[in-house]
Amino acid sequence: MAKRKGLTFYQKKKRMNTSLVKEIFSWSAGILISVFVGVVATLFFGMKIQVVGDSMHPDLLNGQSVYVDRFRYLLSTPKRGDVIVFLPNGNENAHYYVKRVVAVPGDHLMIRDGVLYVNGLESKWVKDYIKDPGIAVNDITLKSKEYFCMGDDPQNSEDSRSANLGAVEEIDIIGKVWFRGGYEELDMGFVK
């Protein structure tokens, strides 16, 4: 029998490829779960604050947003060089302080002739000349769970050198700065 040539209105129904649908669903579910875990982790273990003052200049500027990892110090302790966020003396009504850890528990420190010495060696974390040694004019030995913190710009920083602040207790530490956000021009009322 010969095939008929001409118009035909019969179309073959297309079948969906089930393995392709499963693959798409698998990828979509994985992406959604990842986004959900990321959002939950950020909300519960992180926070965003703004830097107040110029004490961390040039690395961090007044009004700049920073993101804080609140989970890290549940598993470990701050190290020299970490930039941390803390409440001074645990005061819940104070603004968050952002400073660099320059000495850890058990360290001996002193500021002599404008230079910070930790365990007898010049600190690599504070390079600028320190005009006001504060309480560090005398030798200080940090107790267990005490940290000596300073701003990167020591001339514009209220930090552990101040008698009213002193060494930062571990319990007052909120977390470690892990990401810098944009700089917001607070005085001018606009965002750069």
XYZ file of N, CA, C and O in Angstrom:
768
model
N 0.840 -1.153 0.000
C 0.000 0.000 0.000
C 0.900 1.235 0.000
O 1.839 1.336 0.777
N 0.585 2.158 -0.813
C 1.391 3.366 -0.956
C 0.986 4.394 0.090
O -0.169 4.468 0.487
N 1.999 5.128 0.499
C 1.733 6.191 1.479
C 1.041 7.338 0.799
O 1.337 7.664 -0.335
N 0.148 7.921 1.534
C -0.551 9.081 0.999
C 0.274 10.326 1.208
O 0.826 10.539 2.273
N 0.341 11.077 0.207
C 1.028 12.354 0.328
C -0.019 13.428 0.496
O -1.112 13.312 -0.032
N 0.363 14.454 1.193
C -0.551 15.572 1.358
C -0.619 16.016 2.812
O 0.232 15.698 3.637
N -1.668 16.708 3.106
C -1.828 17.256 4.448
C -2.260 16.175 5.415
O -3.071 15.329 5.086
N -1.717 16.278 6.595
C -2.162 15.388 7.660
C -2.377 16.213 8.922
O -1.617 17.132 9.221
N -3.410 15.926 9.634
C -3.734 16.671 10.843
C -3.448 15.867 12.099
O -3.763 16.272 13.188
N -2.836 14.783 11.904
C -2.495 13.936 13.039
C -1.122 14.358 13.564
O -0.165 14.395 12.829
N -1.062 14.709 14.844
C 0.221 15.033 15.464
C 0.486 14.024 16.550
O -0.404 13.669 17.322
N 1.720 13.633 16.580
C 2.132 12.698 17.597
C 2.248 13.445 18.924
O 2.845 14.511 18.989
N 1.658 12.927 19.981
C 1.748 13.561 21.294
C 3.167 13.427 21.825
O 3.749 12.351 21.778
N 3.671 14.573 22.328
C 5.016 14.558 22.892
C 4.940 14.108 24.337
O 4.065 14.546 25.094
N 5.848 13.263 24.703
C 5.900 12.787 26.086
C 6.965 13.586 26.818
O 8.010 13.892 26.272
N 6.698 13.936 28.062
C 7.678 14.657 28.867
C 8.750 13.685 29.314
O 8.462 12.563 29.706
N 9.941 14.152 29.255
C 11.070 13.358 29.692
C 11.116 13.420 31.221
O 11.472 14.441 31.814
N 10.734 12.338 31.888
C 10.642 12.335 33.348
C 11.998 12.537 34.020
O 12.077 13.149 35.079
N 13.054 12.052 33.420
C 14.373 12.242 34.039
C 14.774 13.720 34.015
O 15.395 14.216 34.946
N 14.383 14.449 32.974
C 14.671 15.885 32.901
C 13.875 16.643 33.956
O 14.400 17.533 34.625
N 12.606 16.275 34.143
C 11.768 16.915 35.160
C 12.344 16.668 36.550
O 12.419 17.577 37.381
N 12.778 15.450 36.810
C 13.386 15.129 38.110
C 14.654 15.946 38.341
O 14.903 16.436 39.432
N 15.449 16.072 37.297
C 16.697 16.839 37.389
C 16.412 18.314 37.700
O 17.047 18.916 38.558
N 15.449 18.903 37.017
C 15.082 20.304 37.251
C 14.557 20.483 38.674
O 14.919 21.421 39.375
N 13.699 19.562 39.108
C 13.158 19.635 40.459
C 14.274 19.503 41.496
O 14.300 20.221 42.494
N 15.200 18.598 41.260
C 16.319 18.390 42.187
C 17.155 19.660 42.331
O 17.502 20.065 43.439
N 17.497 20.289 41.204
C 18.280 21.532 41.236
C 17.508 22.652 41.923
O 18.061 23.398 42.730
N 16.238 22.784 41.612
C 15.408 23.838 42.213
C 15.314 23.659 43.728
O 15.440 24.616 44.490
N 15.101 22.433 44.160
C 15.011 22.157 45.596
C 16.340 22.462 46.282
O 16.372 23.059 47.371
N 17.444 22.092 45.661
C 18.763 22.367 46.236
C 19.027 23.850 46.379
O 19.550 24.312 47.408
N 18.666 24.624 45.373
C 18.860 26.081 45.432
C 17.987 26.697 46.515
O 18.451 27.526 47.303
N 16.720 26.296 46.583
C 15.821 26.833 47.606
C 16.296 26.491 49.016
O 16.257 27.335 49.919
N 16.743 25.275 49.228
C 17.251 24.877 50.547
C 18.495 25.678 50.906
O 18.648 26.150 52.033
N 19.390 25.889 49.943
C 20.604 26.673 50.191
C 20.276 28.108 50.575
O 20.860 28.664 51.503
N 19.345 28.719 49.860
C 18.938 30.092 50.171
C 18.313 30.146 51.560
O 18.621 31.039 52.358
N 17.454 29.189 51.881
C 16.810 29.149 53.198
C 17.849 29.012 54.312
O 17.805 29.747 55.300
N 18.789 28.092 54.159
C 19.831 27.889 55.174
C 20.678 29.158 55.320
O 21.016 29.572 56.436
N 21.016 29.803 54.195
C 21.793 31.037 54.238
C 21.083 32.148 54.989
O 21.676 32.846 55.810
N 19.805 32.322 54.718
C 19.025 33.368 55.387
C 18.909 33.073 56.882
O 19.110 33.955 57.721
N 18.601 31.845 57.237
C 18.477 31.470 58.651
C 19.806 31.646 59.375
O 19.858 32.205 60.477
N 20.898 31.213 58.759
C 22.217 31.356 59.385
C 22.565 32.821 59.594
O 23.096 33.202 60.646
N 22.259 33.661 58.615
C 22.552 35.091 58.745
C 21.716 35.715 59.855
O 22.225 36.508 60.648
N 20.449 35.367 59.929
C 19.584 35.953 60.949
C 19.961 35.524 62.359
O 19.918 36.318 63.291
N 20.336 34.262 62.533
C 20.602 33.760 63.873
C 22.063 33.887 64.295
O 22.350 34.022 65.470
N 22.983 33.829 63.343
C 24.394 33.823 63.704
C 25.148 35.067 63.253
O 26.330 35.207 63.526
N 24.505 35.958 62.558
C 25.163 37.161 62.083
C 24.368 38.388 62.446
O 23.239 38.320 62.913
N 24.992 39.537 62.248
C 24.303 40.796 62.450
C 25.028 41.877 61.673
O 26.191 41.712 61.307
N 24.341 42.956 61.430
C 24.912 44.086 60.701
C 24.898 45.290 61.633
O 23.873 45.570 62.257
N 26.048 45.968 61.735
C 26.117 47.185 62.543
C 26.840 48.261 61.738
O 27.432 47.975 60.699
N 26.803 49.479 62.244
C 27.544 50.570 61.628
C 28.681 50.993 62.548
O 28.513 51.049 63.768
N 29.826 51.282 61.933
C 30.993 51.749 62.673
C 30.707 53.166 63.157
O 30.221 54.008 62.408
N 31.015 53.419 64.426
C 30.850 54.752 65.005
C 32.232 55.320 65.266
O 33.019 54.738 66.024
N 32.558 56.416 64.624
C 33.841 57.083 64.829
C 34.904 56.641 63.830
O 34.689 55.761 62.997
N 36.065 57.276 63.947
C 37.174 57.037 63.017
C 38.296 56.199 63.620
O 39.410 56.206 63.110
N 38.044 55.483 64.686
C 39.112 54.751 65.370
C 39.708 53.620 64.543
O 40.833 53.212 64.786
N 38.981 53.116 63.555
C 39.490 52.014 62.734
C 39.926 52.481 61.347
O 40.118 51.680 60.446
N 40.080 53.789 61.201
C 40.535 54.355 59.925
C 41.951 53.881 59.645
O 42.742 53.784 60.565
N 42.346 53.498 58.480
C 41.675 53.615 57.193
C 40.873 52.377 56.788
O 40.184 52.402 55.771
N 40.943 51.292 57.551
C 40.234 50.065 57.153
C 38.721 50.204 57.222
O 38.012 49.718 56.339
N 38.231 50.810 58.276
C 36.791 50.996 58.449
C 36.524 52.468 58.715
O 37.239 53.101 59.484
N 35.472 52.983 58.094
C 35.164 54.407 58.194
C 33.902 54.639 59.021
O 33.053 53.758 59.142
N 33.791 55.834 59.565
C 32.617 56.219 60.327
C 31.364 56.043 59.470
O 31.298 56.529 58.350
N 30.383 55.326 59.977
C 29.133 55.101 59.263
C 29.128 53.900 58.344
O 28.085 53.537 57.805
N 30.266 53.268 58.161
C 30.340 52.108 57.275
C 29.671 50.900 57.937
O 29.798 50.681 59.135
N 28.966 50.127 57.144
C 28.319 48.923 57.661
C 29.314 47.773 57.695
O 30.117 47.616 56.776
N 29.250 46.990 58.761
C 30.048 45.771 58.851
C 29.129 44.634 59.272
O 28.138 44.831 59.957
N 29.469 43.443 58.817
C 28.706 42.256 59.167
C 29.508 41.460 60.185
O 30.708 41.273 60.034
N 28.828 41.011 61.215
C 29.469 40.370 62.360
C 29.095 38.899 62.421
O 27.916 38.549 62.351
N 30.095 38.058 62.555
C 29.900 36.620 62.730
C 29.784 36.355 64.230
O 30.772 36.387 64.953
N 28.563 36.136 64.704
C 28.343 35.910 66.139
C 28.587 34.459 66.540
O 28.672 34.147 67.716
N 28.706 33.572 65.572
C 28.837 32.147 65.852
C 30.287 31.720 66.112
O 30.549 30.829 66.900
N 31.233 32.381 65.451
C 32.645 31.975 65.476
C 33.190 31.782 66.897
O 33.851 30.794 67.177
N 32.910 32.723 67.780
C 33.510 32.644 69.117
C 32.745 31.739 70.075
O 33.099 31.619 71.238
N 31.707 31.075 69.583
C 31.098 30.006 70.369
C 31.969 28.758 70.285
O 31.942 27.907 71.169
N 32.735 28.641 69.181
C 33.579 27.472 68.954
C 35.058 27.737 69.205
O 35.830 26.803 69.394
N 35.475 29.006 69.154
C 36.887 29.343 69.338
C 36.987 30.652 70.111
O 35.967 31.196 70.539
N 38.191 31.154 70.274
C 38.410 32.413 70.980
C 39.067 33.415 70.035
O 39.691 33.023 69.048
N 38.942 34.703 70.342
C 39.581 35.713 69.492
C 41.100 35.544 69.453
O 41.719 35.127 70.432
N 41.663 35.876 68.317
C 43.112 35.804 68.107
C 43.647 37.216 67.935
O 42.909 38.127 67.583
N 44.956 37.390 68.136
C 45.577 38.677 67.866
C 45.329 39.041 66.405
O 45.499 38.214 65.522
N 44.932 40.272 66.170
C 44.666 40.740 64.812
C 43.208 40.681 64.408
O 42.814 41.322 63.440
N 42.378 39.921 65.125
C 40.949 39.871 64.816
C 40.315 41.240 65.069
O 40.619 41.901 66.061
N 39.427 41.655 64.188
C 38.627 42.854 64.423
C 37.314 42.361 65.006
O 36.604 41.583 64.376
N 37.044 42.810 66.232
C 35.877 42.308 66.958
C 34.884 43.426 67.236
O 35.207 44.609 67.147
N 33.679 43.010 67.601
C 32.630 43.919 68.032
C 32.279 43.537 69.458
O 32.123 42.352 69.772
N 32.190 44.541 70.329
C 31.858 44.264 71.731
C 31.062 45.408 72.328
O 31.037 46.513 71.783
N 30.409 45.125 73.424
C 29.737 46.156 74.211
C 30.668 46.517 75.361
O 31.089 45.621 76.108
N 31.020 47.783 75.517
C 31.963 48.163 76.575
C 31.397 47.837 77.958
O 30.305 48.269 78.308
N 32.139 47.035 78.689
C 31.753 46.610 80.036
C 30.356 45.984 80.075
O 29.671 46.051 81.085
N 29.939 45.396 78.960
C 28.647 44.718 78.889
C 27.453 45.657 78.891
O 26.323 45.211 79.038
N 27.676 46.957 78.721
C 26.608 47.955 78.775
C 25.691 47.811 77.567
O 26.057 48.162 76.450
N 24.488 47.318 77.775
C 23.515 47.081 76.698
C 23.038 48.383 76.055
O 22.525 48.386 74.951
N 23.194 49.517 76.752
C 22.721 50.800 76.231
C 23.782 51.540 75.416
O 23.489 52.572 74.822
N 25.005 51.051 75.408
C 26.092 51.696 74.670
C 26.065 51.247 73.213
O 25.470 50.227 72.868
N 26.728 52.027 72.354
C 26.860 51.591 70.965
C 27.926 50.499 70.904
O 28.753 50.365 71.802
N 27.878 49.712 69.835
C 28.859 48.652 69.665
C 30.223 49.258 69.337
O 30.325 50.161 68.529
N 31.260 48.751 69.968
C 32.632 49.162 69.685
C 33.231 48.181 68.686
O 33.024 46.970 68.807
N 33.978 48.703 67.720
C 34.678 47.888 66.741
C 36.164 48.172 66.917
O 36.614 49.294 66.681
N 36.926 47.180 67.364
C 38.358 47.363 67.643
C 39.113 46.102 67.242
O 38.552 45.037 67.053
N 40.451 46.237 67.185
C 41.327 45.120 66.849
C 41.917 44.525 68.132
O 42.368 45.250 69.009
N 41.926 43.210 68.229
C 42.548 42.520 69.363
C 44.070 42.592 69.168
O 44.589 42.142 68.154
N 44.763 43.192 70.133
C 46.222 43.296 70.025
C 46.934 42.408 71.048
O 48.132 42.159 70.921
N 46.199 41.949 72.056
C 46.783 41.046 73.051
C 45.685 40.132 73.590
O 44.532 40.539 73.721
N 46.063 38.897 73.894
C 45.119 37.867 74.328
C 45.456 37.427 75.760
O 46.493 37.810 76.294
N 44.595 36.615 76.382
C 44.840 36.197 77.764
C 46.257 35.650 77.966
O 46.773 34.882 77.162
N 46.879 36.108 79.067
C 48.228 35.665 79.408
C 49.325 36.563 78.851
O 50.472 36.470 79.276
N 48.997 37.424 77.894
C 49.999 38.334 77.321
C 50.359 39.434 78.305
O 49.541 39.868 79.119
N 51.611 39.894 78.201
C 52.095 41.069 78.939
C 52.221 42.186 77.908
O 52.763 41.966 76.831
N 51.743 43.368 78.257
C 51.856 44.464 77.307
C 52.165 45.769 78.006
O 51.911 45.928 79.195
N 52.719 46.690 77.212
C 53.067 48.006 77.719
C 53.278 48.927 76.519
O 53.742 48.492 75.466
N 52.916 50.199 76.697
C 53.203 51.196 75.668
C 54.335 52.071 76.193
O 54.207 52.713 77.236
N 55.452 52.034 75.459
C 56.633 52.790 75.877
C 57.150 53.577 74.677
O 57.316 53.013 73.588
N 57.381 54.866 74.863
C 57.885 55.749 73.812
C 57.014 55.692 72.552
O 57.513 55.684 71.429
N 55.689 55.606 72.742
C 54.760 55.624 71.624
C 54.609 54.319 70.884
O 53.954 54.260 69.834
N 55.195 53.246 71.407
C 55.161 51.942 70.742
C 54.504 50.912 71.664
O 54.806 50.855 72.854
N 53.628 50.087 71.100
C 52.984 49.008 71.855
C 53.880 47.778 71.815
O 54.245 47.306 70.737
N 54.208 47.271 72.991
C 54.991 46.040 73.112
C 54.105 44.963 73.721
O 53.473 45.173 74.743
N 54.061 43.814 73.067
C 53.310 42.662 73.573
C 54.305 41.535 73.770
O 54.997 41.132 72.828
N 54.397 41.055 74.999
C 55.355 40.007 75.371
C 56.789 40.408 74.991
O 57.581 39.597 74.523
N 57.091 41.695 75.164
C 58.438 42.206 74.913
C 58.749 42.524 73.464
O 59.807 43.056 73.156
N 57.833 42.209 72.547
C 58.054 42.464 71.116
C 57.129 43.570 70.624
O 55.997 43.703 71.101
N 57.621 44.341 69.653
C 56.805 45.390 69.062
C 55.591 44.768 68.379
O 55.720 43.815 67.610
N 54.403 45.303 68.658
C 53.174 44.773 68.065
C 53.126 45.083 66.580
O 53.419 46.191 66.161
N 52.735 44.102 65.799
C 52.592 44.326 64.358
C 51.215 44.863 64.002
O 50.961 45.206 62.860
N 50.333 44.971 64.977
C 48.965 45.401 64.697
C 48.783 46.902 64.822
O 47.897 47.463 64.201
N 49.576 47.560 65.646
C 49.471 49.013 65.798
C 50.774 49.620 65.307
O 51.814 49.501 65.952
N 50.717 50.259 64.143
C 51.921 50.814 63.508
C 52.131 52.285 63.852
O 53.247 52.771 63.843
N 51.040 53.018 64.115
C 51.144 54.450 64.368
C 51.748 54.734 65.739
O 51.623 53.942 66.675
N 52.372 55.901 65.838
C 52.888 56.383 67.119
C 51.706 56.609 68.050
O 50.699 57.196 67.671
N 51.809 56.141 69.279
C 50.727 56.256 70.257
C 51.071 57.382 71.227
O 51.986 57.249 72.051
N 50.354 58.498 71.105
C 50.619 59.669 71.957
C 50.206 59.416 73.400
O 50.900 59.806 74.323
N 49.033 58.803 73.581
C 48.498 58.595 74.930
C 48.498 57.105 75.265
O 47.645 56.360 74.786
N 49.428 56.661 76.126
C 49.460 55.237 76.468
C 48.345 54.819 77.424
O 48.054 53.644 77.567
N 47.711 55.791 78.085
C 46.640 55.468 79.033
C 47.128 54.536 80.132
O 48.234 54.695 80.646
N 46.323 53.534 80.452
C 46.691 52.609 81.538
C 47.838 51.681 81.130
O 48.454 51.052 81.982
N 48.153 51.639 79.837
C 49.232 50.765 79.362
C 50.607 51.409 79.544
O 51.606 50.862 79.093
N 50.658 52.553 80.220
C 51.952 53.146 80.551
C 52.685 52.219 81.524
O 53.909 52.198 81.580
N 51.915 51.442 82.282
C 52.460 50.425 83.185
C 52.268 49.055 82.555
O 51.355 48.844 81.759
N 53.109 48.110 82.958
C 53.013 46.743 82.438
C 51.669 46.133 82.845
O 51.267 46.211 84.002
N 50.987 45.542 81.876
C 49.685 44.910 82.113
C 49.796 43.439 81.732
O 50.322 43.103 80.675
N 49.307 42.571 82.604
C 49.207 41.150 82.293
C 47.727 40.816 82.212
O 46.974 41.029 83.168
N 47.307 40.299 81.063
C 45.898 39.982 80.870
C 45.523 38.688 81.577
O 46.233 37.689 81.479
N 44.401 38.738 82.261
C 43.886 37.562 82.963
C 43.176 36.650 81.968
O 42.971 37.002 80.805
N 42.754 35.504 82.450
C 41.988 34.572 81.629
C 40.725 35.273 81.118
O 40.051 35.981 81.870
N 40.416 35.110 79.844
C 39.228 35.657 79.206
C 39.235 37.188 79.115
O 38.187 37.811 79.030
N 40.436 37.806 79.123
C 40.575 39.246 78.916
C 41.346 39.503 77.627
O 42.303 38.789 77.318
N 40.925 40.529 76.902
C 41.552 40.889 75.630
C 41.830 42.387 75.610
O 40.983 43.180 76.030
N 43.008 42.756 75.145
C 43.361 44.168 75.015
C 43.096 44.555 73.575
O 43.649 43.960 72.645
N 42.217 45.537 73.377
C 41.775 45.927 72.041
C 42.075 47.397 71.796
O 41.907 48.221 72.689
N 42.506 47.694 70.577
C 42.802 49.074 70.203
C 42.268 49.361 68.808
O 42.099 48.454 67.998
N 42.054 50.653 68.545
C 41.686 51.081 67.208
C 42.920 51.155 66.330
O 44.033 51.362 66.817
N 42.739 50.995 65.024
C 43.859 51.084 64.096
C 44.429 52.500 64.030
O 45.568 52.696 63.641
N 43.623 53.495 64.390
C 44.077 54.883 64.490
C 44.070 55.254 65.972
O 43.089 55.769 66.495
N 45.169 54.990 66.692
C 45.166 55.145 68.143
C 44.929 56.571 68.636
O 44.510 56.764 69.777
N 45.174 57.569 67.792
C 44.950 58.958 68.221
C 43.450 59.287 68.278
O 43.052 60.240 68.935
N 42.623 58.535 67.587
C 41.172 58.789 67.544
C 40.383 57.616 68.109
O 39.314 57.304 67.608
N 40.922 56.962 69.113
C 40.278 55.746 69.590
C 40.134 55.720 71.107
O 41.086 55.953 71.836
N 38.914 55.444 71.547
C 38.703 55.101 72.950
C 38.716 53.583 72.985
O 37.873 52.932 72.389
N 39.711 53.029 73.666
C 39.884 51.583 73.631
C 40.379 51.078 74.973
O 40.188 51.747 75.996
N 41.018 49.939 74.987
C 41.449 49.311 76.242
C 42.457 50.149 77.022
O 42.687 49.896 78.200
N 43.049 51.166 76.405
C 43.959 52.062 77.122
C 43.210 52.949 78.099
O 43.784 53.457 79.054
N 41.921 53.176 77.856
C 41.109 54.048 78.707
C 40.775 53.334 80.012
O 40.333 52.185 80.001
N 40.944 54.050 81.121
C 40.671 53.455 82.439
C 39.209 53.054 82.583
O 38.902 52.053 83.228
N 38.295 53.801 81.952
C 36.872 53.456 82.089
C 36.467 52.262 81.221
O 35.396 51.718 81.370
N 37.328 51.863 80.308
C 37.030 50.726 79.434
C 37.876 49.511 79.813
O 37.358 48.448 80.105
N 39.192 49.669 79.804
C 40.105 48.593 80.191
C 40.046 47.394 79.264
O 39.550 47.471 78.141
N 40.564 46.286 79.747
C 40.569 45.047 78.963
C 39.128 44.592 78.714
O 38.250 44.769 79.556
N 38.900 44.014 77.559
C 37.566 43.560 77.174
C 37.379 42.129 77.658
O 38.195 41.252 77.376
N 36.311 41.911 78.392
C 35.981 40.577 78.880
C 35.394 39.742 77.744
O 34.639 40.260 76.913
N 35.730 38.475 77.709
C 35.235 37.579 76.658
C 33.715 37.571 76.576
O 33.137 37.505 75.489
N 33.054 37.674 77.707
C 31.583 37.628 77.741
C 30.958 38.839 77.049
O 29.824 38.783 76.578
N 31.702 39.953 76.943
C 31.191 41.174 76.316
C 31.393 41.196 74.797
O 30.902 42.095 74.109
N 32.117 40.221 74.268
C 32.404 40.184 72.831
C 31.200 39.621 72.080
O 30.715 38.538 72.394
N 30.732 40.375 71.088
C 29.571 39.975 70.288
C 30.000 39.034 69.170
O 29.339 38.046 68.890
N 31.110 39.350 68.495
C 31.570 38.503 67.398
C 32.709 39.148 66.637
O 33.249 40.180 67.023
N 33.052 38.515 65.523
C 34.157 38.954 64.680
C 33.604 39.602 63.409
O 32.684 39.084 62.794
N 34.214 40.742 63.030
C 33.838 41.382 61.766
C 34.346 40.490 60.645
O 35.517 40.138 60.604
N 33.450 40.112 59.730
C 33.867 39.226 58.644
C 33.636 39.822 57.269
O 34.151 39.320 56.275
N 32.880 40.918 57.183
C 32.621 41.512 55.875
C 32.298 42.981 56.059
O 31.568 43.347 56.977
N 32.855 43.820 55.181
C 32.558 45.248 55.216
C 31.519 45.569 54.160
O 31.640 45.144 53.023
N 30.535 46.348 54.559
C 29.538 46.810 53.604
C 29.940 48.161 53.044
O 31.070 48.606 53.191
N 28.993 48.828 52.419
C 29.248 50.135 51.822
C 29.371 51.222 52.869
O 28.977 51.069 54.018
N 29.911 52.336 52.445
C 30.067 53.495 53.315
C 28.854 54.382 53.151
O 28.504 54.782 52.061
N 28.199 54.680 54.246
C 27.022 55.538 54.193
C 27.385 56.906 54.753
O 27.894 57.019 55.863
N 27.135 57.934 53.991
C 27.440 59.299 54.386
C 26.328 59.768 55.319
O 25.291 60.233 54.886
N 26.534 59.613 56.627
C 25.483 59.915 57.593
C 25.200 61.404 57.678
O 24.058 61.826 57.777
N 26.247 62.245 57.662
C 26.058 63.676 57.847
C 25.320 64.319 56.676
O 24.575 65.274 56.859
N 25.533 63.821 55.482
C 24.940 64.422 54.300
C 23.552 63.855 53.992
O 22.830 64.428 53.199
N 23.206 62.744 54.568
C 21.880 62.182 54.359
C 21.713 61.434 53.048
O 20.599 61.209 52.609
N 22.787 61.050 52.414
C 22.676 60.267 51.191
C 23.655 59.104 51.233
O 24.581 59.081 52.022
N 23.411 58.118 50.394
C 24.244 56.932 50.346
C 25.130 57.004 49.111
O 24.655 57.285 48.019
N 26.405 56.799 49.279
C 27.342 56.801 48.142
C 27.265 55.484 47.425
O 27.159 54.450 47.968
